[in-house]
Amino acid sequence: MHVRESPGAHVVMRFSKAPVKVREEELPEPTMQLAANLAAFYSDLRNDKRVSVSVASPKQLFKPRGAPLGAVGVRQELPSWMGFPADVPDNCKEARTKSGLSEFDNNFVEAKAKPGKKRR
């Protein structure tokens, strides 16, 4: 799962250790909704009330040539879900607050940035 048209986390769910194809109607609704909420919460759209979240099997994902790190293309998509960032469990909200700035925050400053060479 991933939020549409915005940077954010990929949420991956494992339903079985065996390589079994899971049909859309077999996906547990509460689990799918929680995953959609988490994808929305850990995205740049976390302040929106509801967010469209795309769903695909990992086998249907690919990295487009020349795309930045984390970008994926989708061959075949399952029906989308609506994610509600405000509905994530409180412990997720608390953990995010305790962690301070993260790469998903708009104000993120990379701590390991290398200073440029000084010109004379």
mmCIF file of C-alpha atoms in Angstrom:
data_model
loop_
_atom_site.group_PDB
_atom_site.id
_atom_site.type_symbol
_atom_site.label_atom_id
_atom_site.label_comp_id
_atom_site.label_asym_id
_atom_site.label_seq_id
_atom_site.Cartn_x
_atom_site.Cartn_y
_atom_site.Cartn_z
ATOM 1 C CA MET A 1 0.000 0.000 0.000
ATOM 2 C CA HIS A 2 1.125 3.537 -0.718
ATOM 3 C CA VAL A 3 -0.510 6.945 -0.744
ATOM 4 C CA ARG A 4 -1.314 8.165 -4.248
ATOM 5 C CA GLU A 5 0.608 11.090 -5.707
ATOM 6 C CA SER A 6 2.599 11.905 -2.574
ATOM 7 C CA PRO A 7 5.819 10.793 -0.870
ATOM 8 C CA GLY A 8 5.377 8.426 2.038
ATOM 9 C CA ALA A 9 5.958 4.984 3.461
ATOM 10 C CA HIS A 10 5.184 1.726 1.710
ATOM 11 C CA VAL A 11 3.081 -0.573 3.890
ATOM 12 C CA VAL A 12 3.695 -4.258 3.203
ATOM 13 C CA MET A 13 1.495 -6.975 4.699
ATOM 14 C CA ARG A 14 2.342 -10.657 4.803
ATOM 15 C CA PHE A 15 -0.650 -12.963 4.851
ATOM 16 C CA SER A 16 1.159 -16.271 4.462
ATOM 17 C CA LYS A 17 4.674 -17.666 4.304
ATOM 18 C CA ALA A 18 3.572 -19.825 1.400
ATOM 19 C CA PRO A 19 3.430 -18.238 -2.057
ATOM 20 C CA VAL A 20 -0.353 -18.256 -2.159
ATOM 21 C CA LYS A 21 -2.336 -15.834 -4.266
ATOM 22 C CA VAL A 22 -4.784 -13.995 -1.995
ATOM 23 C CA ARG A 23 -8.008 -12.891 -3.625
ATOM 24 C CA GLU A 24 -9.241 -9.390 -2.955
ATOM 25 C CA GLU A 25 -12.357 -10.589 -1.102
ATOM 26 C CA GLU A 26 -10.193 -12.688 1.263
ATOM 27 C CA LEU A 27 -8.300 -9.677 2.627
ATOM 28 C CA PRO A 28 -9.333 -8.993 6.245
ATOM 29 C CA GLU A 29 -11.087 -5.599 6.275
ATOM 30 C CA PRO A 30 -9.823 -4.376 9.699
ATOM 31 C CA THR A 31 -6.230 -5.230 8.752
ATOM 32 C CA MET A 32 -6.535 -3.545 5.361
ATOM 33 C CA GLN A 33 -8.053 -0.417 6.928
ATOM 34 C CA LEU A 34 -5.299 -0.189 9.545
ATOM 35 C CA ALA A 35 -2.667 -0.562 6.810
ATOM 36 C CA ALA A 36 -4.328 2.172 4.729
ATOM 37 C CA ASN A 37 -4.450 4.436 7.788
ATOM 38 C CA LEU A 38 -0.752 3.799 8.487
ATOM 39 C CA ALA A 39 0.189 4.540 4.869
ATOM 40 C CA ALA A 40 -1.703 7.833 5.117
ATOM 41 C CA PHE A 41 -0.228 8.697 8.532
ATOM 42 C CA TYR A 42 3.362 8.091 7.403
ATOM 43 C CA SER A 43 3.021 10.260 4.299
ATOM 44 C CA ASP A 44 3.170 13.966 3.509
ATOM 45 C CA LEU A 45 -0.650 13.940 3.525
ATOM 46 C CA ARG A 46 -0.898 13.001 7.222
ATOM 47 C CA ASN A 47 -2.781 16.240 8.004
ATOM 48 C CA ASP A 48 -5.576 15.498 5.517
ATOM 49 C CA LYS A 49 -8.822 13.954 6.755
ATOM 50 C CA ARG A 50 -8.827 11.166 4.178
ATOM 51 C CA VAL A 51 -6.270 10.007 1.652
ATOM 52 C CA SER A 52 -6.487 7.668 -1.334
ATOM 53 C CA VAL A 53 -4.176 4.667 -0.878
ATOM 54 C CA SER A 54 -3.216 2.372 -3.739
ATOM 55 C CA VAL A 55 -2.946 -1.378 -3.199
ATOM 56 C CA ALA A 56 -0.907 -3.867 -5.224
ATOM 57 C CA SER A 57 0.786 -7.207 -4.837
ATOM 58 C CA PRO A 58 4.570 -6.871 -4.437
ATOM 59 C CA LYS A 59 4.952 -8.987 -7.588
ATOM 60 C CA GLN A 60 3.183 -6.230 -9.525
ATOM 61 C CA LEU A 61 5.686 -3.527 -8.496
ATOM 62 C CA PHE A 62 8.771 -2.471 -10.424
ATOM 63 C CA LYS A 63 11.355 0.314 -10.254
ATOM 64 C CA PRO A 64 11.147 2.573 -13.295
ATOM 65 C CA ARG A 65 14.451 3.213 -15.036
ATOM 66 C CA GLY A 66 16.098 6.365 -13.686
ATOM 67 C CA ALA A 67 13.473 6.839 -10.961
ATOM 68 C CA PRO A 68 14.568 8.147 -7.544
ATOM 69 C CA LEU A 69 15.048 5.845 -4.570
ATOM 70 C CA GLY A 70 11.719 4.519 -3.272
ATOM 71 C CA ALA A 71 9.762 5.261 -6.453
ATOM 72 C CA VAL A 72 7.871 2.316 -7.903
ATOM 73 C CA GLY A 73 5.666 1.599 -10.862
ATOM 74 C CA VAL A 74 2.602 -0.632 -10.676
ATOM 75 C CA ARG A 75 1.688 -3.170 -13.358
ATOM 76 C CA GLN A 76 -1.668 -4.214 -11.915
ATOM 77 C CA GLU A 77 -3.421 -2.497 -9.049
ATOM 78 C CA LEU A 78 -6.082 -3.786 -6.668
ATOM 79 C CA PRO A 79 -8.986 -1.533 -5.629
ATOM 80 C CA SER A 80 -7.903 1.526 -3.649
ATOM 81 C CA TRP A 81 -8.671 2.158 -0.001
ATOM 82 C CA MET A 82 -9.286 5.385 1.854
ATOM 83 C CA GLY A 83 -6.795 5.993 4.641
ATOM 84 C CA PHE A 84 -7.699 8.109 7.657
ATOM 85 C CA PRO A 85 -4.477 9.355 9.303
ATOM 86 C CA ALA A 86 -6.279 10.457 12.478
ATOM 87 C CA ASP A 87 -7.462 6.880 13.078
ATOM 88 C CA VAL A 88 -4.040 5.298 13.623
ATOM 89 C CA PRO A 89 -3.496 3.883 17.125
ATOM 90 C CA ASP A 90 -2.343 6.387 19.739
ATOM 91 C CA ASN A 91 0.916 4.508 20.327
ATOM 92 C CA CYS A 92 1.890 5.219 16.681
ATOM 93 C CA LYS A 93 1.177 8.916 17.165
ATOM 94 C CA GLU A 94 3.183 8.967 20.410
ATOM 95 C CA ALA A 95 6.127 7.132 18.834
ATOM 96 C CA ARG A 96 6.189 9.604 15.960
ATOM 97 C CA THR A 97 6.109 12.554 18.367
ATOM 98 C CA LYS A 98 8.914 11.097 20.512
ATOM 99 C CA SER A 99 11.110 10.446 17.484
ATOM 100 C CA GLY A 100 11.259 14.138 16.574
ATOM 101 C CA LEU A 101 11.786 15.107 12.972
ATOM 102 C CA SER A 102 11.881 12.284 10.474
ATOM 103 C CA GLU A 103 12.351 11.967 6.756
ATOM 104 C CA PHE A 104 8.570 12.222 6.334
ATOM 105 C CA ASP A 105 8.294 15.660 7.925
ATOM 106 C CA ASN A 106 8.276 18.741 5.725
ATOM 107 C CA ASN A 107 10.955 20.365 7.923
ATOM 108 C CA PHE A 108 13.401 17.455 7.691
ATOM 109 C CA VAL A 109 17.036 18.509 7.434
ATOM 110 C CA GLU A 110 19.470 15.765 6.595
ATOM 111 C CA ALA A 111 21.924 15.547 9.482
ATOM 112 C CA LYS A 112 24.639 13.883 7.428
ATOM 113 C CA ALA A 113 24.842 16.597 4.766
ATOM 114 C CA LYS A 114 28.424 17.096 3.697
ATOM 115 C CA PRO A 115 29.635 20.688 3.633
ATOM 116 C CA GLY A 116 30.748 21.930 0.217
ATOM 117 C CA LYS A 117 34.311 22.847 -0.604
ATOM 118 C CA LYS A 118 35.277 26.406 0.151
ATOM 119 C CA ARG A 119 36.291 28.549 -2.805
ATOM 120 C CA ARG A 120 39.307 30.813 -2.521
#
